[in-house]
Amino acid sequence: AQTVTQSQPEMSVQEAETVTLSCTYDTSESNYYLFWYKQPPSRQMILVIRQEAYKQQNATENRFSVNFQKAAKSFSLKISDSQLGDTAMYFCAFMKQDNAGNMLTFGGGTRLMVKP
Amino acid sequence: EADIYQTPRYLVIGTGKKITLECSQTMGHDKMYWYQQDPGMELHLIHYSYGVNSTEKGDLSSESTVSRIRTEHFPLTLESARPSHTSQYLCASSTPPDTQYFGPGTRLTVL
């Protein structure tokens, strides 16, 4: 079984600054995907970024980038030039790469507050 | 990005009522999921489906039931709602190989 741990329940950052959210996971699988989802106050779950474990290059989506350390089983999210609209719960998630149900295992979430 | 719809968005009902939460997607995704999100924000998989006529229970035991008669439709039913069912319910769908896309959620309150 996989576990995902987000050790920071809450974080805050000033607008325009950079913040990094931590995520570690435990698995015996070698092929898998990792995700960061964002859940703003509207409660809609929105995909932020995705990383395939077989890719060494860190994924990037505009102001969002990850630091994927496979050997350390670490998958942190960096948000650059933070904006007020980035205020949300952020969930790290793991998915085993197989032909079954594409099940997601979520971490407990980090609540990020961007301050003006 | 997938188009996934959930209705109602908010529901307040009394104990003992039967309710159905609707979930539809227009992308033709085979796999669909229901998650329950408690007040502490943790997400728990309660049901999933590989396709039409396929339904499976998830990690968290739930008194709800689901059906999958059409690819695009994956409703969740509670025969007799109780206050312990008060939660946010999120529906998602995916297409191989990986990414799940979520609907806007239904916030259920049982009085």
Tab-separated table of C-alpha atoms in Angstrom:
chain	number	residue	atom	x	y	z
A	1	ALA	CA	0.000	0.000	0.000
A	2	GLN	CA	1.069	3.522	-0.716
A	3	THR	CA	1.114	6.416	1.728
A	4	VAL	CA	1.441	10.112	1.028
A	5	THR	CA	2.508	12.582	3.699
A	6	GLN	CA	2.248	16.352	3.668
A	7	SER	CA	4.036	17.562	6.761
A	8	GLN	CA	2.902	21.194	6.597
A	9	PRO	CA	-0.767	21.567	7.593
A	10	GLU	CA	-0.711	25.331	6.984
A	11	MET	CA	1.568	27.801	5.263
A	12	SER	CA	1.448	31.458	4.357
A	13	VAL	CA	3.331	33.569	1.842
A	14	GLN	CA	3.360	37.189	0.813
A	15	GLU	CA	1.993	38.067	-2.573
A	16	ALA	CA	4.677	37.885	-5.309
A	17	GLU	CA	6.947	35.721	-3.133
A	18	THR	CA	7.881	32.074	-3.688
A	19	VAL	CA	6.669	29.200	-1.535
A	20	THR	CA	7.452	25.476	-1.505
A	21	LEU	CA	5.026	22.809	-0.304
A	22	SER	CA	6.446	19.476	0.792
A	23	CYS	CA	5.260	15.981	-0.017
A	24	THR	CA	6.806	12.609	0.656
A	25	TYR	CA	5.465	9.212	-0.281
A	26	ASP	CA	6.161	5.596	0.410
A	27	THR	CA	5.827	2.904	-2.231
A	28	SER	CA	7.505	-0.229	-3.503
A	29	GLU	CA	6.362	0.498	-7.062
A	30	SER	CA	8.829	1.673	-9.677
A	31	ASN	CA	6.312	3.054	-12.174
A	32	TYR	CA	3.834	5.627	-10.978
A	33	TYR	CA	2.489	9.144	-11.345
A	34	LEU	CA	2.466	12.002	-8.880
A	35	PHE	CA	0.058	14.914	-8.850
A	36	TRP	CA	-0.599	18.183	-7.124
A	37	TYR	CA	-4.231	19.261	-6.905
A	38	LYS	CA	-5.519	22.602	-5.686
A	39	GLN	CA	-8.831	23.079	-3.882
A	40	PRO	CA	-9.821	26.742	-3.505
A	41	PRO	CA	-12.651	27.891	-1.227
A	42	SER	CA	-15.120	26.916	-3.967
A	43	ARG	CA	-14.131	23.302	-3.101
A	44	GLN	CA	-13.548	22.362	-6.761
A	45	MET	CA	-10.525	20.064	-7.079
A	46	ILE	CA	-8.253	21.385	-9.810
A	47	LEU	CA	-5.228	19.640	-11.299
A	48	VAL	CA	-2.112	21.786	-10.915
A	49	ILE	CA	0.698	19.600	-12.202
A	50	ARG	CA	1.572	16.002	-13.010
A	51	GLN	CA	4.849	14.072	-12.953
A	52	GLU	CA	5.615	10.669	-14.440
A	53	ALA	CA	8.078	8.792	-12.244
A	54	TYR	CA	10.104	7.541	-15.221
A	55	LYS	CA	10.872	11.119	-16.277
A	56	GLN	CA	13.910	12.681	-14.660
A	57	GLN	CA	12.977	16.164	-15.784
A	58	ASN	CA	10.859	18.075	-13.280
A	59	ALA	CA	7.419	19.097	-14.518
A	60	THR	CA	6.609	22.799	-14.913
A	61	GLU	CA	3.317	24.597	-15.541
A	62	ASN	CA	3.726	28.372	-15.709
A	63	ARG	CA	4.384	29.548	-12.122
A	64	PHE	CA	4.169	26.012	-10.730
A	65	SER	CA	7.072	23.598	-10.740
A	66	VAL	CA	8.025	20.465	-8.866
A	67	ASN	CA	11.196	19.101	-7.371
A	68	PHE	CA	10.927	15.356	-7.871
A	69	GLN	CA	13.505	13.283	-6.003
A	70	LYS	CA	12.691	9.657	-6.784
A	71	ALA	CA	15.332	8.067	-4.577
A	72	ALA	CA	14.232	10.189	-1.622
A	73	LYS	CA	10.541	9.704	-2.511
A	74	SER	CA	9.996	13.420	-2.324
A	75	PHE	CA	7.740	15.561	-4.542
A	76	SER	CA	7.612	19.215	-3.527
A	77	LEU	CA	5.645	21.969	-5.276
A	78	LYS	CA	7.127	25.404	-5.825
A	79	ILE	CA	4.836	28.335	-6.520
A	80	SER	CA	6.612	31.390	-7.878
A	81	ASP	CA	5.233	34.935	-7.888
A	82	SER	CA	2.394	33.904	-5.572
A	83	GLN	CA	-0.972	35.445	-6.295
A	84	LEU	CA	-4.017	35.941	-4.086
A	85	GLY	CA	-5.863	33.403	-6.221
A	86	ASP	CA	-3.359	30.740	-5.162
A	87	THR	CA	-4.968	30.690	-1.713
A	88	ALA	CA	-6.279	27.136	-1.406
A	89	MET	CA	-5.787	23.668	0.009
A	90	TYR	CA	-3.101	21.791	-1.903
A	91	PHE	CA	-3.149	18.007	-2.094
A	92	CYS	CA	-0.308	15.780	-3.190
A	93	ALA	CA	-1.445	12.482	-4.721
A	94	PHE	CA	0.107	9.201	-5.872
A	95	MET	CA	-1.131	6.868	-8.596
A	96	LYS	CA	0.308	3.464	-9.382
A	97	GLN	CA	0.895	2.935	-13.080
A	98	ASP	CA	-1.084	-0.151	-14.007
A	99	ASN	CA	-4.091	-1.223	-16.031
A	100	ALA	CA	-6.417	-1.271	-13.065
A	101	GLY	CA	-8.461	1.524	-11.609
A	102	ASN	CA	-5.986	4.420	-11.660
A	103	MET	CA	-6.522	4.867	-7.937
A	104	LEU	CA	-5.298	8.029	-6.298
A	105	THR	CA	-3.835	8.073	-2.801
A	106	PHE	CA	-4.008	11.572	-1.348
A	107	GLY	CA	-1.965	13.292	1.311
A	108	GLY	CA	-3.686	15.163	4.112
A	109	GLY	CA	-3.352	18.541	2.409
A	110	THR	CA	-1.584	21.848	3.064
A	111	ARG	CA	-3.625	24.999	3.509
A	112	LEU	CA	-1.853	27.883	1.753
A	113	MET	CA	-2.725	31.490	2.475
A	114	VAL	CA	-1.360	34.189	0.172
A	115	LYS	CA	-1.266	37.532	1.961
A	116	PRO	CA	-1.469	40.904	0.203
B	1	GLU	CA	-9.604	19.202	-19.221
B	2	ALA	CA	-12.708	17.033	-18.709
B	3	ASP	CA	-16.220	18.382	-18.321
B	4	ILE	CA	-17.756	16.827	-15.234
B	5	TYR	CA	-21.003	17.980	-13.728
B	6	GLN	CA	-22.449	17.360	-10.320
B	7	THR	CA	-25.907	18.209	-9.073
B	8	PRO	CA	-27.032	19.483	-6.737
B	9	ARG	CA	-24.132	21.651	-5.589
B	10	TYR	CA	-25.666	22.063	-2.130
B	11	LEU	CA	-28.267	19.910	-0.405
B	12	VAL	CA	-29.795	20.195	3.060
B	13	ILE	CA	-32.180	17.410	4.008
B	14	GLY	CA	-33.701	15.741	7.028
B	15	THR	CA	-32.741	12.408	8.531
B	16	GLY	CA	-34.236	9.353	6.856
B	17	LYS	CA	-34.659	10.866	3.406
B	18	LYS	CA	-33.505	9.070	0.278
B	19	ILE	CA	-31.169	11.124	-1.888
B	20	THR	CA	-29.342	10.718	-5.177
B	21	LEU	CA	-26.276	12.751	-6.054
B	22	GLU	CA	-25.816	13.084	-9.784
B	23	CYS	CA	-22.519	12.960	-11.661
B	24	SER	CA	-22.126	13.196	-15.426
B	25	GLN	CA	-19.144	13.573	-17.731
B	26	THR	CA	-19.070	14.360	-21.419
B	27	MET	CA	-15.600	13.069	-22.288
B	28	GLY	CA	-16.462	9.402	-22.709
B	29	HIS	CA	-14.156	8.405	-19.863
B	30	ASP	CA	-14.459	4.756	-18.851
B	31	LYS	CA	-13.387	5.134	-15.241
B	32	MET	CA	-15.335	7.137	-12.696
B	33	TYR	CA	-14.954	7.670	-8.964
B	34	TRP	CA	-16.723	8.990	-5.897
B	35	TYR	CA	-14.789	10.534	-3.028
B	36	GLN	CA	-16.000	11.657	0.353
B	37	GLN	CA	-14.232	14.630	1.876
B	38	ASP	CA	-14.662	15.072	5.609
B	39	PRO	CA	-14.508	18.389	7.483
B	40	GLY	CA	-10.806	17.836	8.107
B	41	MET	CA	-10.440	17.868	4.320
B	42	GLU	CA	-9.088	14.325	3.929
B	43	LEU	CA	-10.333	12.590	0.791
B	44	HIS	CA	-11.511	8.996	0.860
B	45	LEU	CA	-12.437	6.872	-2.150
B	46	ILE	CA	-15.867	5.332	-1.549
B	47	HIS	CA	-16.835	3.927	-4.980
B	48	TYR	CA	-15.381	3.481	-8.439
B	49	SER	CA	-16.317	2.041	-11.786
B	50	TYR	CA	-14.243	0.650	-14.673
B	51	GLY	CA	-17.101	1.125	-17.125
B	52	VAL	CA	-20.729	0.316	-17.810
B	53	ASN	CA	-22.189	-2.253	-15.375
B	54	SER	CA	-19.008	-2.169	-13.276
B	55	THR	CA	-19.033	-0.848	-9.708
B	56	GLU	CA	-16.577	-1.414	-6.874
B	57	LYS	CA	-16.276	-0.278	-3.285
B	58	GLY	CA	-13.392	1.961	-2.366
B	59	ASP	CA	-11.124	2.233	0.628
B	60	LEU	CA	-13.672	3.823	2.929
B	61	SER	CA	-16.758	1.829	3.802
B	62	SER	CA	-19.892	3.717	2.834
B	63	GLU	CA	-23.602	3.102	3.217
B	64	SER	CA	-24.156	4.652	-0.193
B	65	THR	CA	-24.634	2.726	-3.420
B	66	VAL	CA	-23.770	3.566	-7.023
B	67	SER	CA	-24.804	2.446	-10.475
B	68	ARG	CA	-23.258	2.728	-13.940
B	69	ILE	CA	-25.847	2.075	-16.623
B	70	ARG	CA	-24.434	4.630	-19.055
B	71	THR	CA	-20.808	5.608	-19.629
B	72	GLU	CA	-21.446	9.259	-18.900
B	73	HIS	CA	-23.543	8.854	-15.748
B	74	PHE	CA	-22.476	7.651	-12.266
B	75	PRO	CA	-25.078	8.506	-9.618
B	76	LEU	CA	-24.646	7.911	-5.893
B	77	THR	CA	-27.646	7.039	-3.714
B	78	LEU	CA	-28.227	7.140	0.018
B	79	GLU	CA	-31.371	5.187	0.937
B	80	SER	CA	-31.740	6.766	4.371
B	81	ALA	CA	-29.611	9.801	5.080
B	82	ARG	CA	-28.175	10.388	8.565
B	83	PRO	CA	-26.232	13.277	10.105
B	84	SER	CA	-23.054	11.163	9.845
B	85	HIS	CA	-23.415	11.417	6.046
B	86	THR	CA	-22.857	15.161	6.185
B	87	SER	CA	-19.844	15.741	3.966
B	88	GLN	CA	-18.582	16.986	0.620
B	89	TYR	CA	-18.918	14.406	-2.173
B	90	LEU	CA	-16.595	14.699	-5.168
B	91	CYS	CA	-17.001	12.832	-8.434
B	92	ALA	CA	-14.099	12.270	-10.816
B	93	SER	CA	-13.406	10.538	-14.104
B	94	SER	CA	-10.268	9.449	-15.899
B	95	THR	CA	-9.029	8.039	-19.132
B	96	PRO	CA	-5.900	5.909	-19.445
B	97	PRO	CA	-3.218	6.228	-18.536
B	98	ASP	CA	-3.651	8.471	-15.593
B	99	THR	CA	-5.166	11.814	-14.770
B	100	GLN	CA	-8.386	12.106	-12.792
B	101	TYR	CA	-10.531	15.189	-13.365
B	102	PHE	CA	-12.973	16.294	-10.733
B	103	GLY	CA	-16.440	17.758	-10.720
B	104	PRO	CA	-17.378	20.778	-8.575
B	105	GLY	CA	-18.668	18.621	-5.710
B	106	THR	CA	-21.904	18.328	-3.745
B	107	ARG	CA	-21.969	19.655	-0.212
B	108	LEU	CA	-24.478	17.539	1.714
B	109	THR	CA	-25.895	18.461	5.117
B	110	VAL	CA	-28.198	16.038	6.910
B	111	LEU	CA	-30.111	17.525	9.823
